[in-house]
Amino acid sequence: MTQELRGMLVGILATDGVERVELDQPRGALQGVGAKTEIVSLHPGEIQARQFDLNAAGTFPVDRLVADASADHYDALLLPGGTMNPDQLRMDRDAVQFVKNFMASGKPVASLCHGPWTLVEADAVRGRRLTSWPSIRTDLRNAGAEVVEQEVVVDGQLITSRSPADLPAFCAAIVEQFARAHHPTPS
């Protein structure tokens, strides 16, 4: 097993309604190459995961409250989807500010499915090229993004995917992009 992300700490911003597979698979891919992850959320305790937005799919323990979190503490950010999860996050001032600070830092930010909704609220998609779940593409365009139909889009620090069907490509892309940020090549 390679340890190319050893020493990297990835924040995963999620709350109740997160699509389980969209948190589990990327987190597993990152941990598999040595990264540590922390779930950052709106409330303490556990968050409720969902499968296909409808079915209960267990819980995840919360590591840190977003109100107490700083982008400076993390090396990268993951924004999983599910419909309810980003809809709640984009209504929380601390979560939106956390995302704004991450985007301003230049550190990698990865998001899939409905996850970019929080990026829209943080005014972080203007002039960016990305993809998402089809139902939020109008929101992205209205916020100034160029939306494309691809399984993975990398635009600078931002990595996006459309849906859980894209998880294999998304996981490979975030490992690659996070590794580039973690071990920059000399210019």
N, C-alpha and C. Protein backbone atom coordinates (compact mmCIF):
# COMPACT_ATOMS: atom_id res chain seq x y z
N MET A 1 0.84 -1.19 0.00
CA MET A 1 0.00 0.00 0.00
C MET A 1 0.88 1.24 0.00
N THR A 2 0.56 2.17 -0.85
CA THR A 2 1.28 3.43 -0.92
C THR A 2 0.80 4.37 0.20
N GLN A 3 1.68 5.23 0.62
CA GLN A 3 1.34 6.17 1.69
C GLN A 3 1.53 7.61 1.21
N GLU A 4 1.16 7.89 -0.04
CA GLU A 4 1.43 9.19 -0.63
C GLU A 4 0.74 10.35 0.07
N LEU A 5 -0.29 10.10 0.87
CA LEU A 5 -0.97 11.18 1.59
C LEU A 5 -0.71 11.13 3.09
N ARG A 6 0.31 10.37 3.50
CA ARG A 6 0.64 10.32 4.94
C ARG A 6 0.95 11.73 5.41
N GLY A 7 0.36 12.08 6.56
CA GLY A 7 0.57 13.40 7.13
C GLY A 7 -0.47 14.42 6.67
N MET A 8 -1.33 14.04 5.74
CA MET A 8 -2.37 14.96 5.25
C MET A 8 -3.64 14.77 6.09
N LEU A 9 -4.27 15.88 6.48
CA LEU A 9 -5.53 15.85 7.21
C LEU A 9 -6.61 16.44 6.31
N VAL A 10 -7.64 15.64 6.04
CA VAL A 10 -8.73 16.04 5.16
C VAL A 10 -9.99 16.25 5.99
N GLY A 11 -10.56 17.44 5.89
CA GLY A 11 -11.85 17.70 6.52
C GLY A 11 -12.95 17.24 5.59
N ILE A 12 -13.95 16.58 6.17
CA ILE A 12 -15.13 16.15 5.42
C ILE A 12 -16.31 16.91 6.02
N LEU A 13 -16.82 17.89 5.30
CA LEU A 13 -17.94 18.69 5.79
C LEU A 13 -19.24 17.99 5.41
N ALA A 14 -19.96 17.54 6.44
CA ALA A 14 -21.19 16.77 6.20
C ALA A 14 -22.11 16.90 7.41
N THR A 15 -23.38 16.68 7.16
CA THR A 15 -24.37 16.66 8.24
C THR A 15 -25.43 15.61 7.92
N ASP A 16 -26.50 15.62 8.70
CA ASP A 16 -27.57 14.64 8.51
C ASP A 16 -28.05 14.66 7.07
N GLY A 17 -28.26 13.47 6.52
CA GLY A 17 -28.72 13.35 5.14
C GLY A 17 -27.62 13.13 4.14
N VAL A 18 -26.37 13.04 4.62
CA VAL A 18 -25.26 12.78 3.70
C VAL A 18 -25.48 11.42 3.03
N GLU A 19 -25.19 11.36 1.75
CA GLU A 19 -25.29 10.09 1.03
C GLU A 19 -24.12 9.21 1.46
N ARG A 20 -24.41 8.09 2.12
CA ARG A 20 -23.38 7.27 2.76
C ARG A 20 -22.22 6.93 1.82
N VAL A 21 -22.52 6.44 0.64
CA VAL A 21 -21.48 6.00 -0.28
C VAL A 21 -20.58 7.16 -0.71
N GLU A 22 -21.12 8.37 -0.74
CA GLU A 22 -20.35 9.54 -1.15
C GLU A 22 -19.41 10.03 -0.05
N LEU A 23 -19.61 9.57 1.15
CA LEU A 23 -18.66 9.86 2.23
C LEU A 23 -17.71 8.67 2.41
N ASP A 24 -18.29 7.47 2.45
CA ASP A 24 -17.50 6.25 2.70
C ASP A 24 -16.41 5.99 1.67
N GLN A 25 -16.78 5.99 0.39
CA GLN A 25 -15.80 5.59 -0.63
C GLN A 25 -14.64 6.58 -0.77
N PRO A 26 -14.92 7.90 -0.86
CA PRO A 26 -13.77 8.82 -0.93
C PRO A 26 -12.92 8.78 0.34
N ARG A 27 -13.56 8.70 1.50
CA ARG A 27 -12.80 8.63 2.75
C ARG A 27 -11.92 7.38 2.76
N GLY A 28 -12.47 6.25 2.33
CA GLY A 28 -11.69 5.01 2.26
C GLY A 28 -10.52 5.13 1.31
N ALA A 29 -10.74 5.77 0.16
CA ALA A 29 -9.65 5.95 -0.81
C ALA A 29 -8.54 6.81 -0.22
N LEU A 30 -8.92 7.88 0.46
CA LEU A 30 -7.93 8.78 1.06
C LEU A 30 -7.18 8.11 2.20
N GLN A 31 -7.91 7.42 3.07
CA GLN A 31 -7.27 6.72 4.18
C GLN A 31 -6.38 5.59 3.68
N GLY A 32 -6.77 4.98 2.56
CA GLY A 32 -6.00 3.89 1.98
C GLY A 32 -4.61 4.31 1.51
N VAL A 33 -4.42 5.62 1.29
CA VAL A 33 -3.11 6.11 0.89
C VAL A 33 -2.51 7.01 1.97
N GLY A 34 -2.98 6.81 3.20
CA GLY A 34 -2.32 7.42 4.35
C GLY A 34 -2.91 8.68 4.92
N ALA A 35 -3.93 9.26 4.29
CA ALA A 35 -4.53 10.49 4.82
C ALA A 35 -5.33 10.19 6.08
N LYS A 36 -5.40 11.17 6.95
CA LYS A 36 -6.32 11.12 8.08
C LYS A 36 -7.51 11.99 7.70
N THR A 37 -8.69 11.62 8.20
CA THR A 37 -9.89 12.38 7.89
C THR A 37 -10.62 12.74 9.18
N GLU A 38 -11.32 13.85 9.14
CA GLU A 38 -12.19 14.26 10.24
C GLU A 38 -13.52 14.71 9.66
N ILE A 39 -14.60 14.24 10.27
CA ILE A 39 -15.92 14.71 9.88
C ILE A 39 -16.22 15.97 10.67
N VAL A 40 -16.46 17.04 9.93
CA VAL A 40 -16.78 18.35 10.46
C VAL A 40 -18.28 18.55 10.21
N SER A 41 -19.03 18.90 11.26
CA SER A 41 -20.47 18.98 11.08
C SER A 41 -21.11 20.12 11.87
N LEU A 42 -22.42 20.22 11.73
CA LEU A 42 -23.19 21.28 12.36
C LEU A 42 -23.51 21.02 13.82
N HIS A 43 -23.54 19.75 14.21
CA HIS A 43 -23.90 19.41 15.59
C HIS A 43 -23.00 18.28 16.08
N PRO A 44 -22.84 18.16 17.41
CA PRO A 44 -22.00 17.09 17.96
C PRO A 44 -22.71 15.74 17.90
N GLY A 45 -21.95 14.71 18.22
CA GLY A 45 -22.52 13.36 18.28
C GLY A 45 -22.32 12.61 17.00
N GLU A 46 -23.42 12.26 16.36
CA GLU A 46 -23.38 11.50 15.11
C GLU A 46 -24.27 12.17 14.08
N ILE A 47 -23.92 11.97 12.81
CA ILE A 47 -24.79 12.41 11.73
C ILE A 47 -25.44 11.19 11.10
N GLN A 48 -26.65 11.36 10.64
CA GLN A 48 -27.43 10.30 10.03
C GLN A 48 -27.15 10.25 8.53
N ALA A 49 -26.71 9.09 8.04
CA ALA A 49 -26.46 8.92 6.61
C ALA A 49 -27.72 8.37 5.94
N ARG A 50 -27.77 8.54 4.63
CA ARG A 50 -28.89 8.06 3.83
C ARG A 50 -28.34 7.27 2.64
N GLN A 51 -29.23 6.47 2.07
CA GLN A 51 -28.94 5.77 0.81
C GLN A 51 -30.03 6.19 -0.16
N PHE A 52 -29.64 6.74 -1.28
CA PHE A 52 -30.56 7.27 -2.30
C PHE A 52 -31.49 8.33 -1.69
N ASP A 53 -31.02 9.07 -0.72
CA ASP A 53 -31.76 10.12 -0.03
C ASP A 53 -32.93 9.62 0.81
N LEU A 54 -33.40 8.41 0.57
CA LEU A 54 -34.64 7.95 1.18
C LEU A 54 -34.46 7.00 2.35
N ASN A 55 -33.48 6.13 2.27
CA ASN A 55 -33.35 5.06 3.26
C ASN A 55 -32.26 5.37 4.27
N ALA A 56 -32.58 5.11 5.55
CA ALA A 56 -31.58 5.27 6.60
C ALA A 56 -30.40 4.36 6.29
N ALA A 57 -29.18 4.87 6.51
CA ALA A 57 -27.97 4.10 6.16
C ALA A 57 -26.91 4.24 7.26
N GLY A 58 -27.34 4.25 8.51
CA GLY A 58 -26.40 4.29 9.62
C GLY A 58 -25.95 5.70 9.96
N THR A 59 -24.92 5.76 10.79
CA THR A 59 -24.44 7.05 11.28
C THR A 59 -22.92 7.14 11.15
N PHE A 60 -22.43 8.36 11.27
CA PHE A 60 -21.00 8.65 11.33
C PHE A 60 -20.75 9.52 12.56
N PRO A 61 -19.70 9.24 13.32
CA PRO A 61 -19.38 10.12 14.44
C PRO A 61 -18.78 11.44 13.96
N VAL A 62 -19.17 12.51 14.61
CA VAL A 62 -18.66 13.84 14.29
C VAL A 62 -17.35 14.05 15.06
N ASP A 63 -16.32 14.51 14.37
CA ASP A 63 -15.03 14.79 15.00
C ASP A 63 -14.89 16.23 15.47
N ARG A 64 -15.54 17.16 14.75
CA ARG A 64 -15.36 18.58 15.08
C ARG A 64 -16.59 19.35 14.60
N LEU A 65 -16.98 20.35 15.36
CA LEU A 65 -18.07 21.23 14.92
C LEU A 65 -17.52 22.26 13.94
N VAL A 66 -18.29 22.55 12.91
CA VAL A 66 -17.83 23.53 11.92
C VAL A 66 -17.65 24.90 12.57
N ALA A 67 -18.42 25.20 13.60
CA ALA A 67 -18.29 26.48 14.30
C ALA A 67 -16.91 26.62 14.95
N ASP A 68 -16.27 25.47 15.25
CA ASP A 68 -14.95 25.45 15.88
C ASP A 68 -13.83 25.09 14.92
N ALA A 69 -14.16 24.91 13.65
CA ALA A 69 -13.18 24.44 12.67
C ALA A 69 -12.55 25.61 11.93
N SER A 70 -11.33 25.39 11.47
CA SER A 70 -10.61 26.38 10.68
C SER A 70 -10.03 25.71 9.44
N ALA A 71 -10.13 26.37 8.31
CA ALA A 71 -9.52 25.83 7.09
C ALA A 71 -8.02 25.65 7.27
N ASP A 72 -7.41 26.45 8.15
CA ASP A 72 -5.97 26.34 8.39
C ASP A 72 -5.58 25.00 9.00
N HIS A 73 -6.52 24.34 9.67
CA HIS A 73 -6.26 23.07 10.35
C HIS A 73 -6.17 21.89 9.37
N TYR A 74 -6.75 22.05 8.18
CA TYR A 74 -6.86 20.95 7.22
C TYR A 74 -6.03 21.22 5.96
N ASP A 75 -5.66 20.13 5.29
CA ASP A 75 -4.91 20.21 4.05
C ASP A 75 -5.80 20.15 2.81
N ALA A 76 -7.01 19.63 2.97
CA ALA A 76 -7.95 19.49 1.85
C ALA A 76 -9.35 19.34 2.43
N LEU A 77 -10.35 19.52 1.57
CA LEU A 77 -11.75 19.46 1.98
C LEU A 77 -12.53 18.56 1.03
N LEU A 78 -13.40 17.73 1.60
CA LEU A 78 -14.32 16.89 0.83
C LEU A 78 -15.74 17.32 1.18
N LEU A 79 -16.54 17.56 0.13
CA LEU A 79 -17.95 17.93 0.28
C LEU A 79 -18.81 16.86 -0.39
N PRO A 80 -19.20 15.81 0.36
CA PRO A 80 -20.07 14.80 -0.23
C PRO A 80 -21.49 15.35 -0.42
N GLY A 81 -22.29 14.61 -1.17
CA GLY A 81 -23.64 15.07 -1.46
C GLY A 81 -24.72 14.37 -0.66
N GLY A 82 -25.75 13.97 -1.39
CA GLY A 82 -27.03 13.67 -0.79
C GLY A 82 -27.79 14.98 -0.89
N THR A 83 -29.08 14.94 -1.03
CA THR A 83 -29.83 16.18 -1.20
C THR A 83 -29.93 16.98 0.09
N MET A 84 -30.25 16.31 1.19
CA MET A 84 -30.48 17.01 2.46
C MET A 84 -29.20 17.60 3.05
N ASN A 85 -28.09 16.89 2.90
CA ASN A 85 -26.82 17.30 3.49
C ASN A 85 -26.39 18.70 3.03
N PRO A 86 -26.14 18.94 1.74
CA PRO A 86 -25.69 20.28 1.34
C PRO A 86 -26.78 21.33 1.48
N ASP A 87 -28.04 20.92 1.43
CA ASP A 87 -29.11 21.89 1.61
C ASP A 87 -29.06 22.48 3.02
N GLN A 88 -28.76 21.66 4.01
CA GLN A 88 -28.61 22.16 5.38
C GLN A 88 -27.32 22.95 5.55
N LEU A 89 -26.24 22.46 4.95
CA LEU A 89 -24.95 23.14 5.09
C LEU A 89 -25.00 24.55 4.51
N ARG A 90 -25.65 24.71 3.37
CA ARG A 90 -25.68 26.04 2.73
C ARG A 90 -26.53 27.04 3.50
N MET A 91 -27.29 26.57 4.47
CA MET A 91 -28.09 27.45 5.31
C MET A 91 -27.38 27.82 6.61
N ASP A 92 -26.19 27.25 6.83
CA ASP A 92 -25.45 27.48 8.06
C ASP A 92 -24.30 28.45 7.80
N ARG A 93 -24.30 29.58 8.49
CA ARG A 93 -23.30 30.62 8.28
C ARG A 93 -21.88 30.11 8.49
N ASP A 94 -21.66 29.30 9.54
CA ASP A 94 -20.32 28.79 9.82
C ASP A 94 -19.85 27.84 8.72
N ALA A 95 -20.74 26.99 8.23
CA ALA A 95 -20.36 26.05 7.16
C ALA A 95 -20.00 26.80 5.89
N VAL A 96 -20.79 27.80 5.54
CA VAL A 96 -20.52 28.58 4.33
C VAL A 96 -19.19 29.32 4.46
N GLN A 97 -18.94 29.90 5.62
CA GLN A 97 -17.67 30.61 5.83
C GLN A 97 -16.48 29.66 5.77
N PHE A 98 -16.64 28.46 6.33
CA PHE A 98 -15.60 27.43 6.29
C PHE A 98 -15.23 27.11 4.83
N VAL A 99 -16.25 26.94 4.00
CA VAL A 99 -16.02 26.65 2.58
C VAL A 99 -15.38 27.85 1.88
N LYS A 100 -15.86 29.05 2.17
CA LYS A 100 -15.25 30.26 1.59
C LYS A 100 -13.77 30.33 1.94
N ASN A 101 -13.46 30.08 3.21
CA ASN A 101 -12.06 30.14 3.65
C ASN A 101 -11.21 29.09 2.95
N PHE A 102 -11.77 27.90 2.75
CA PHE A 102 -11.03 26.84 2.05
C PHE A 102 -10.74 27.25 0.62
N MET A 103 -11.75 27.77 -0.05
CA MET A 103 -11.54 28.18 -1.44
C MET A 103 -10.53 29.32 -1.52
N ALA A 104 -10.57 30.23 -0.58
CA ALA A 104 -9.61 31.34 -0.58
C ALA A 104 -8.19 30.88 -0.29
N SER A 105 -8.06 29.76 0.42
CA SER A 105 -6.74 29.24 0.80
C SER A 105 -5.97 28.64 -0.38
N GLY A 106 -6.70 28.23 -1.42
CA GLY A 106 -6.06 27.56 -2.55
C GLY A 106 -5.87 26.08 -2.34
N LYS A 107 -6.24 25.56 -1.17
CA LYS A 107 -6.12 24.12 -0.90
C LYS A 107 -7.18 23.37 -1.70
N PRO A 108 -6.93 22.07 -1.97
CA PRO A 108 -7.89 21.31 -2.78
C PRO A 108 -9.24 21.13 -2.09
N VAL A 109 -10.29 21.23 -2.92
CA VAL A 109 -11.66 21.02 -2.47
C VAL A 109 -12.31 20.07 -3.48
N ALA A 110 -12.86 18.97 -2.97
CA ALA A 110 -13.51 17.98 -3.82
C ALA A 110 -14.98 17.87 -3.46
N SER A 111 -15.84 17.81 -4.47
CA SER A 111 -17.27 17.76 -4.22
C SER A 111 -17.97 16.95 -5.30
N LEU A 112 -19.02 16.25 -4.89
CA LEU A 112 -19.75 15.49 -5.90
C LEU A 112 -21.24 15.55 -5.66
N CYS A 113 -21.96 15.22 -6.72
CA CYS A 113 -23.41 15.12 -6.71
C CYS A 113 -24.04 16.46 -6.35
N HIS A 114 -24.75 16.57 -5.22
CA HIS A 114 -25.36 17.82 -4.77
C HIS A 114 -24.40 18.66 -3.92
N GLY A 115 -23.21 18.14 -3.61
CA GLY A 115 -22.25 18.84 -2.77
C GLY A 115 -21.94 20.27 -3.21
N PRO A 116 -21.87 20.56 -4.52
CA PRO A 116 -21.55 21.93 -4.94
C PRO A 116 -22.56 22.99 -4.52
N TRP A 117 -23.74 22.61 -4.02
CA TRP A 117 -24.68 23.60 -3.52
C TRP A 117 -24.03 24.50 -2.47
N THR A 118 -23.21 23.90 -1.61
CA THR A 118 -22.55 24.70 -0.58
C THR A 118 -21.53 25.64 -1.21
N LEU A 119 -20.87 25.20 -2.27
CA LEU A 119 -19.95 26.07 -3.00
C LEU A 119 -20.67 27.27 -3.62
N VAL A 120 -21.90 27.04 -4.10
CA VAL A 120 -22.69 28.13 -4.66
C VAL A 120 -22.96 29.16 -3.58
N GLU A 121 -23.39 28.70 -2.42
CA GLU A 121 -23.72 29.62 -1.32
C GLU A 121 -22.49 30.40 -0.87
N ALA A 122 -21.33 29.78 -0.99
CA ALA A 122 -20.07 30.43 -0.61
C ALA A 122 -19.54 31.34 -1.72
N ASP A 123 -20.30 31.48 -2.81
CA ASP A 123 -19.90 32.28 -3.96
C ASP A 123 -18.53 31.84 -4.48
N ALA A 124 -18.37 30.52 -4.61
CA ALA A 124 -17.07 29.96 -4.96
C ALA A 124 -17.04 29.27 -6.31
N VAL A 125 -18.10 29.41 -7.12
CA VAL A 125 -18.11 28.73 -8.42
C VAL A 125 -18.03 29.70 -9.59
N ARG A 126 -18.13 30.99 -9.33
CA ARG A 126 -18.08 31.99 -10.41
C ARG A 126 -16.78 31.85 -11.20
N GLY A 127 -16.91 31.66 -12.52
CA GLY A 127 -15.74 31.53 -13.38
C GLY A 127 -15.07 30.16 -13.33
N ARG A 128 -15.66 29.22 -12.62
CA ARG A 128 -15.10 27.87 -12.49
C ARG A 128 -15.79 26.92 -13.44
N ARG A 129 -15.07 25.88 -13.81
CA ARG A 129 -15.60 24.81 -14.65
C ARG A 129 -15.82 23.61 -13.75
N LEU A 130 -17.05 23.07 -13.72
CA LEU A 130 -17.33 21.93 -12.85
C LEU A 130 -18.51 21.13 -13.36
N THR A 131 -18.79 20.04 -12.64
CA THR A 131 -19.92 19.19 -12.93
C THR A 131 -20.65 18.89 -11.63
N SER A 132 -21.85 18.29 -11.76
CA SER A 132 -22.66 18.00 -10.58
C SER A 132 -23.80 17.09 -10.99
N TRP A 133 -24.65 16.81 -10.01
CA TRP A 133 -25.91 16.13 -10.27
C TRP A 133 -26.74 17.04 -11.19
N PRO A 134 -27.45 16.49 -12.16
CA PRO A 134 -28.17 17.32 -13.13
C PRO A 134 -29.12 18.36 -12.52
N SER A 135 -29.79 18.04 -11.43
CA SER A 135 -30.81 18.96 -10.91
C SER A 135 -30.27 20.25 -10.31
N ILE A 136 -28.96 20.34 -10.05
CA ILE A 136 -28.43 21.59 -9.49
C ILE A 136 -27.60 22.37 -10.51
N ARG A 137 -27.56 21.91 -11.73
CA ARG A 137 -26.74 22.58 -12.75
C ARG A 137 -27.22 23.99 -13.07
N THR A 138 -28.52 24.21 -13.04
CA THR A 138 -29.03 25.57 -13.26
C THR A 138 -28.55 26.49 -12.15
N ASP A 139 -28.57 26.01 -10.91
CA ASP A 139 -28.06 26.80 -9.79
C ASP A 139 -26.59 27.16 -10.01
N LEU A 140 -25.81 26.20 -10.47
CA LEU A 140 -24.39 26.45 -10.72
C LEU A 140 -24.19 27.48 -11.83
N ARG A 141 -24.94 27.32 -12.92
CA ARG A 141 -24.84 28.29 -14.02
C ARG A 141 -25.26 29.68 -13.56
N ASN A 142 -26.35 29.76 -12.81
CA ASN A 142 -26.82 31.05 -12.31
C ASN A 142 -25.80 31.69 -11.37
N ALA A 143 -24.96 30.88 -10.75
CA ALA A 143 -23.92 31.39 -9.85
C ALA A 143 -22.62 31.69 -10.60
N GLY A 144 -22.63 31.54 -11.94
CA GLY A 144 -21.47 31.93 -12.74
C GLY A 144 -20.53 30.81 -13.13
N ALA A 145 -20.93 29.56 -12.92
CA ALA A 145 -20.07 28.43 -13.28
C ALA A 145 -20.29 27.99 -14.72
N GLU A 146 -19.26 27.40 -15.28
CA GLU A 146 -19.38 26.69 -16.56
C GLU A 146 -19.60 25.22 -16.20
N VAL A 147 -20.75 24.69 -16.52
CA VAL A 147 -21.10 23.32 -16.15
C VAL A 147 -20.91 22.42 -17.36
N VAL A 148 -20.20 21.31 -17.14
CA VAL A 148 -19.94 20.35 -18.21
C VAL A 148 -20.43 18.97 -17.80
N GLU A 149 -20.63 18.13 -18.79
CA GLU A 149 -21.10 16.76 -18.57
C GLU A 149 -19.90 15.82 -18.68
N GLN A 150 -19.21 15.61 -17.55
CA GLN A 150 -18.07 14.70 -17.49
C GLN A 150 -18.09 14.01 -16.14
N GLU A 151 -17.49 12.82 -16.05
CA GLU A 151 -17.51 12.12 -14.77
C GLU A 151 -16.66 12.80 -13.71
N VAL A 152 -15.56 13.44 -14.11
CA VAL A 152 -14.72 14.19 -13.18
C VAL A 152 -14.22 15.44 -13.90
N VAL A 153 -14.27 16.57 -13.18
CA VAL A 153 -13.73 17.81 -13.71
C VAL A 153 -12.76 18.37 -12.68
N VAL A 154 -11.57 18.72 -13.13
CA VAL A 154 -10.57 19.37 -12.27
C VAL A 154 -10.37 20.78 -12.81
N ASP A 155 -10.62 21.77 -11.96
CA ASP A 155 -10.40 23.17 -12.31
C ASP A 155 -9.59 23.78 -11.18
N GLY A 156 -8.28 23.83 -11.37
CA GLY A 156 -7.40 24.33 -10.31
C GLY A 156 -7.54 23.48 -9.06
N GLN A 157 -7.92 24.11 -7.97
CA GLN A 157 -8.03 23.40 -6.68
C GLN A 157 -9.32 22.60 -6.56
N LEU A 158 -10.27 22.77 -7.48
CA LEU A 158 -11.61 22.20 -7.36
C LEU A 158 -11.75 20.94 -8.21
N ILE A 159 -12.21 19.86 -7.55
CA ILE A 159 -12.45 18.57 -8.21
C ILE A 159 -13.92 18.23 -8.01
N THR A 160 -14.66 18.00 -9.11
CA THR A 160 -16.08 17.69 -8.98
C THR A 160 -16.46 16.46 -9.81
N SER A 161 -17.53 15.78 -9.36
CA SER A 161 -18.11 14.64 -10.08
C SER A 161 -19.62 14.74 -10.02
N ARG A 162 -20.27 13.94 -10.88
CA ARG A 162 -21.71 14.03 -11.04
C ARG A 162 -22.53 13.24 -10.03
N SER A 163 -22.09 11.99 -9.73
CA SER A 163 -22.97 11.11 -8.97
C SER A 163 -22.19 9.93 -8.40
N PRO A 164 -22.85 9.11 -7.57
CA PRO A 164 -22.17 7.92 -7.05
C PRO A 164 -21.64 6.99 -8.15
N ALA A 165 -22.25 7.01 -9.32
CA ALA A 165 -21.76 6.17 -10.42
C ALA A 165 -20.34 6.55 -10.83
N ASP A 166 -19.94 7.80 -10.53
CA ASP A 166 -18.61 8.30 -10.89
C ASP A 166 -17.57 8.10 -9.79
N LEU A 167 -17.96 7.46 -8.70
CA LEU A 167 -17.05 7.36 -7.55
C LEU A 167 -15.68 6.74 -7.87
N PRO A 168 -15.56 5.69 -8.68
CA PRO A 168 -14.21 5.18 -8.96
C PRO A 168 -13.30 6.26 -9.57
N ALA A 169 -13.80 7.00 -10.56
CA ALA A 169 -13.00 8.05 -11.19
C ALA A 169 -12.78 9.21 -10.22
N PHE A 170 -13.79 9.57 -9.46
CA PHE A 170 -13.68 10.66 -8.49
C PHE A 170 -12.63 10.34 -7.43
N CYS A 171 -12.68 9.13 -6.88
CA CYS A 171 -11.72 8.75 -5.84
C CYS A 171 -10.29 8.78 -6.39
N ALA A 172 -10.09 8.28 -7.60
CA ALA A 172 -8.75 8.32 -8.19
C ALA A 172 -8.29 9.76 -8.40
N ALA A 173 -9.20 10.62 -8.84
CA ALA A 173 -8.85 12.02 -9.10
C ALA A 173 -8.53 12.76 -7.80
N ILE A 174 -9.29 12.52 -6.73
CA ILE A 174 -8.99 13.26 -5.50
C ILE A 174 -7.68 12.79 -4.88
N VAL A 175 -7.39 11.51 -4.96
CA VAL A 175 -6.10 11.04 -4.46
C VAL A 175 -4.97 11.71 -5.25
N GLU A 176 -5.09 11.74 -6.56
CA GLU A 176 -4.05 12.35 -7.40
C GLU A 176 -3.91 13.84 -7.12
N GLN A 177 -5.02 14.56 -7.08
CA GLN A 177 -4.97 16.01 -6.88
C GLN A 177 -4.53 16.38 -5.46
N PHE A 178 -5.00 15.63 -4.47
CA PHE A 178 -4.57 15.90 -3.09
C PHE A 178 -3.08 15.61 -2.94
N ALA A 179 -2.59 14.56 -3.62
CA ALA A 179 -1.16 14.24 -3.56
C ALA A 179 -0.32 15.35 -4.19
N ARG A 180 -0.81 15.91 -5.30
CA ARG A 180 -0.09 17.03 -5.93
C ARG A 180 0.02 18.22 -4.99
N ALA A 181 -1.06 18.49 -4.27
CA ALA A 181 -1.05 19.61 -3.32
C ALA A 181 -0.18 19.30 -2.11
N HIS A 182 -0.15 18.04 -1.72
CA HIS A 182 0.61 17.62 -0.53
C HIS A 182 2.11 17.54 -0.81
N HIS A 183 2.45 17.18 -2.05
CA HIS A 183 3.86 17.06 -2.47
C HIS A 183 4.05 17.85 -3.76
N PRO A 184 4.03 19.18 -3.68
CA PRO A 184 4.15 19.98 -4.92
C PRO A 184 5.49 19.74 -5.62
N THR A 185 5.42 19.76 -6.94
CA THR A 185 6.66 19.58 -7.72
C THR A 185 7.35 20.94 -7.81
N PRO A 186 8.66 20.94 -7.71
CA PRO A 186 9.39 22.21 -7.80
C PRO A 186 9.23 22.83 -9.18
N SER A 187 9.14 24.15 -9.24
CA SER A 187 8.98 24.81 -10.54
C SER A 187 10.30 25.25 -11.10
